[in-house]
PDB file of C-alpha atoms in Angstrom:
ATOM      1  CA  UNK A  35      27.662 -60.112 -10.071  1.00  0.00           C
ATOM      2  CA  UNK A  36      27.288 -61.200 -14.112  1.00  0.00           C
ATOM      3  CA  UNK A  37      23.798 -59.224 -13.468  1.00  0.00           C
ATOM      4  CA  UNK A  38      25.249 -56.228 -12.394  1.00  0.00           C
ATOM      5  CA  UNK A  39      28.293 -56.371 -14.753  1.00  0.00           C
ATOM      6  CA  UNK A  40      24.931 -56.341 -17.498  1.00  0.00           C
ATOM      7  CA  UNK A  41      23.741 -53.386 -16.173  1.00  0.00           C
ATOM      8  CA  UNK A  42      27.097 -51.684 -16.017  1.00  0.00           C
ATOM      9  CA  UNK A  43      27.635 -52.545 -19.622  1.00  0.00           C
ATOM     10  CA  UNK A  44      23.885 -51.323 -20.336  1.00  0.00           C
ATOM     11  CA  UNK A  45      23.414 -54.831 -21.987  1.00  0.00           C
ATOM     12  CA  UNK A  46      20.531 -55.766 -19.340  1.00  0.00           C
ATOM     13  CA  UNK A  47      18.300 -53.968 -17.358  1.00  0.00           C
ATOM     14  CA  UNK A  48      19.518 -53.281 -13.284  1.00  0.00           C
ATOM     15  CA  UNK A  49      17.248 -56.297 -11.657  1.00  0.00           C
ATOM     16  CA  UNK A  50      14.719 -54.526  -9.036  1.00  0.00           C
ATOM     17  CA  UNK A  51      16.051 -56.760  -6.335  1.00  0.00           C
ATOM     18  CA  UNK A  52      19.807 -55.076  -6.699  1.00  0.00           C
ATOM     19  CA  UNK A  53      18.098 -51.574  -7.405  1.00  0.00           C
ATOM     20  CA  UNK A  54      17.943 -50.753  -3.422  1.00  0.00           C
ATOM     21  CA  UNK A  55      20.997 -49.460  -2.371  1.00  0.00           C
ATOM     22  CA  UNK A  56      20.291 -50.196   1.255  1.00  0.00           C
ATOM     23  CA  UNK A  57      20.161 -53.577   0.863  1.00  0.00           C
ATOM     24  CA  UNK A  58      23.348 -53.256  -1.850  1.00  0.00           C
ATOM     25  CA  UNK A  59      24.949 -52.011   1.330  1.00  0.00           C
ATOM     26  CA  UNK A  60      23.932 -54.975   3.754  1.00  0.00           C
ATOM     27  CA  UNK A  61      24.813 -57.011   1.674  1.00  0.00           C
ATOM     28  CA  UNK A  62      28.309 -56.203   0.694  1.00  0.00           C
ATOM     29  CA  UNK A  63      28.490 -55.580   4.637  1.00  0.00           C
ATOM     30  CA  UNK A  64      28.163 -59.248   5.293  1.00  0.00           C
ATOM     31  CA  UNK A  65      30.186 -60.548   2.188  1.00  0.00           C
ATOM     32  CA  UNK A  66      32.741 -58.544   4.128  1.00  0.00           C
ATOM     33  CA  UNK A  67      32.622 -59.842   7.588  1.00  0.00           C
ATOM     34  CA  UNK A  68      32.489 -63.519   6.213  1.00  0.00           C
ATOM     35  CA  UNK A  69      35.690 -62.836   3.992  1.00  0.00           C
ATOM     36  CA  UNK A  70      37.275 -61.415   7.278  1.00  0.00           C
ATOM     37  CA  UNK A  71      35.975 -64.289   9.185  1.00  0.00           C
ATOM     38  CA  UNK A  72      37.428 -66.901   6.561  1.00  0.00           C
ATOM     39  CA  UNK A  73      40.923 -65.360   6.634  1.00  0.00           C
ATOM     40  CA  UNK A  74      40.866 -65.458  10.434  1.00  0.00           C
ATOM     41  CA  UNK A  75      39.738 -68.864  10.523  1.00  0.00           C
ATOM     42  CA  UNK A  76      42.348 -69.133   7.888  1.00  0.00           C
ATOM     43  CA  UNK A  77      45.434 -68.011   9.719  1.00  0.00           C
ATOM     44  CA  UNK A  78      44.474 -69.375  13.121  1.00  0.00           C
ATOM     45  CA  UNK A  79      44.433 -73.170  11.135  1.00  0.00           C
ATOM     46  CA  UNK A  80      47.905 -72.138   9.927  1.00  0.00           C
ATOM     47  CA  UNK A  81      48.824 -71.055  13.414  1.00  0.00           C
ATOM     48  CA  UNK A  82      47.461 -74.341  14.910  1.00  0.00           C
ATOM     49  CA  UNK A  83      49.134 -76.604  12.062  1.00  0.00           C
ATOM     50  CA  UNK A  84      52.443 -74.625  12.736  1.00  0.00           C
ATOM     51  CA  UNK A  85      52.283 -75.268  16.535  1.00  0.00           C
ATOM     52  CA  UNK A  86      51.402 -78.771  16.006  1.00  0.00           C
ATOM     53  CA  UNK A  87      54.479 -79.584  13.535  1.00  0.00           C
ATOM     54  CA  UNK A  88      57.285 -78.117  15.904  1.00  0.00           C
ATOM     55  CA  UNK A  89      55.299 -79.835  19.094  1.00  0.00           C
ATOM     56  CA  UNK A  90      55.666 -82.873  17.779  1.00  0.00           C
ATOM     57  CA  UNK A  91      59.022 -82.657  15.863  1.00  0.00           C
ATOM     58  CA  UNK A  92      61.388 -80.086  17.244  1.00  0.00           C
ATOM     59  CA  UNK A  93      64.301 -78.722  15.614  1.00  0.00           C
ATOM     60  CA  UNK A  94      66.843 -76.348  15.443  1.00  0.00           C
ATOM     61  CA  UNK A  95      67.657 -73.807  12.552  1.00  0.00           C
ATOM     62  CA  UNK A  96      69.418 -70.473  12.204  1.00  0.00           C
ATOM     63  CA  UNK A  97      67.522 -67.646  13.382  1.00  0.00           C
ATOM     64  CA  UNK A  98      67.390 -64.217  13.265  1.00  0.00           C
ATOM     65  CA  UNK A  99      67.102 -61.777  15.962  1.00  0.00           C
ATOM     66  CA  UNK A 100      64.671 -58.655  15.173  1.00  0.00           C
ATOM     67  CA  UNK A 101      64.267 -57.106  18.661  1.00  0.00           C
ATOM     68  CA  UNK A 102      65.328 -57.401  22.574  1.00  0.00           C
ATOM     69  CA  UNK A 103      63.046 -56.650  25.115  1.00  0.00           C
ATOM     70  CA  UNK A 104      63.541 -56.715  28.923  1.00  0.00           C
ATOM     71  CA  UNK A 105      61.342 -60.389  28.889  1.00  0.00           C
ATOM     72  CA  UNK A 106      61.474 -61.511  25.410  1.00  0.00           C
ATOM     73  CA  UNK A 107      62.792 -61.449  22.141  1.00  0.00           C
ATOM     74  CA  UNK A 108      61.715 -61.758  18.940  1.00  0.00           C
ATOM     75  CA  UNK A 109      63.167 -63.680  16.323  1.00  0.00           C
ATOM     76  CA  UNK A 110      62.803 -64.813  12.569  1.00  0.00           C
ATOM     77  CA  UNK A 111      63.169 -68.502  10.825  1.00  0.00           C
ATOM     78  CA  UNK A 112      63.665 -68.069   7.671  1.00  0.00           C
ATOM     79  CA  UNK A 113      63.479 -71.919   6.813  1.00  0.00           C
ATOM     80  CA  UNK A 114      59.439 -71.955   8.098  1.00  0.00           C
ATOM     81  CA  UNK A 115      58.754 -68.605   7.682  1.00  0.00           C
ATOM     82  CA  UNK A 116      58.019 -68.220  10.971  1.00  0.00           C
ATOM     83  CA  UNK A 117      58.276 -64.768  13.148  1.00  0.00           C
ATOM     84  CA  UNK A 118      57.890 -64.685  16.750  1.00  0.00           C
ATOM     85  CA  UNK A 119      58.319 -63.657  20.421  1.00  0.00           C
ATOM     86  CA  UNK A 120      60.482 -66.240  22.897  1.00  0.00           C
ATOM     87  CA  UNK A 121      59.288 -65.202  26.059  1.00  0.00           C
ATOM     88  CA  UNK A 122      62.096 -65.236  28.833  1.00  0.00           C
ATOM     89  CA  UNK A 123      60.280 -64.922  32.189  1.00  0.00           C
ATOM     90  CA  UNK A 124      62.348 -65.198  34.765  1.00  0.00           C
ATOM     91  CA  UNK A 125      65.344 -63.472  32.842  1.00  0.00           C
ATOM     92  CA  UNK A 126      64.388 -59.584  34.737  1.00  0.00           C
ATOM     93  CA  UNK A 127      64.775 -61.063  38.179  1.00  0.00           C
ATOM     94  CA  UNK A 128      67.643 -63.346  37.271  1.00  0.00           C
ATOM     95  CA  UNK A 129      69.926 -60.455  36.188  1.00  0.00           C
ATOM     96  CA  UNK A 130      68.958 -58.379  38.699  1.00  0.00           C
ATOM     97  CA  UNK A 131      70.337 -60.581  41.373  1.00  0.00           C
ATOM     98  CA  UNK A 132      73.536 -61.541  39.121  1.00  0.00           C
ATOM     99  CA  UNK A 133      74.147 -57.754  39.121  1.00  0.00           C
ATOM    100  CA  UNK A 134      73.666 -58.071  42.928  1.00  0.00           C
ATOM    101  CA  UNK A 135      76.108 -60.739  43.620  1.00  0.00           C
ATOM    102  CA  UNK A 136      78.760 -58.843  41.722  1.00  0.00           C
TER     103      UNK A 136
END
């Protein structure tokens, strides 16, 4: 980068090896992929971490509710910062025979 930032500047000469652009684009093609590879890896360890903490300590704390469905619901903990589905799946059949009973 300082060697291209030189020849942006016109304070050095563009290097030959950075002169193809085919290669430029190869390059900055797999900068890309690792970046996207390190924030996955990123967010899955934050995931795992996340999963681990409440496994092995649950709580409760005020939650949110951001959407119903007809198996799950989604909710928010502000506390954690933590945003997801509570899957309910046995809740479908269950209401359909409380509705029969009645």
């Amino acid at each position: 980068v300082p060697r291209l930032l030189a020849a942006a500047i016109e304070v050095a000469p563009l290097p030959a090896a950075n002169a193809d652009r085919a290669k430029q684009r190869e390059q900055c093609a797999h900068m890309n992929r690792r970046h996207r590879a390190a924030q996955h890896a990123q967010r899955a360890s934050v995931n795992m971490h996340t999963i681990m903490f409440f496994r092995n300590s649950p709580c409760r704390e005020p939650a949110y509710v951001l959407s119903v469905a007809a198996d799950r619901f989604s909710v928010l903990i502000p506390r954690f910062g933590v945003e997801g589905p509570i899957l309910l799946p046995g809740l479908c059949s269950a209401l359909a025979k409380q509705q029969g009973q009645q």
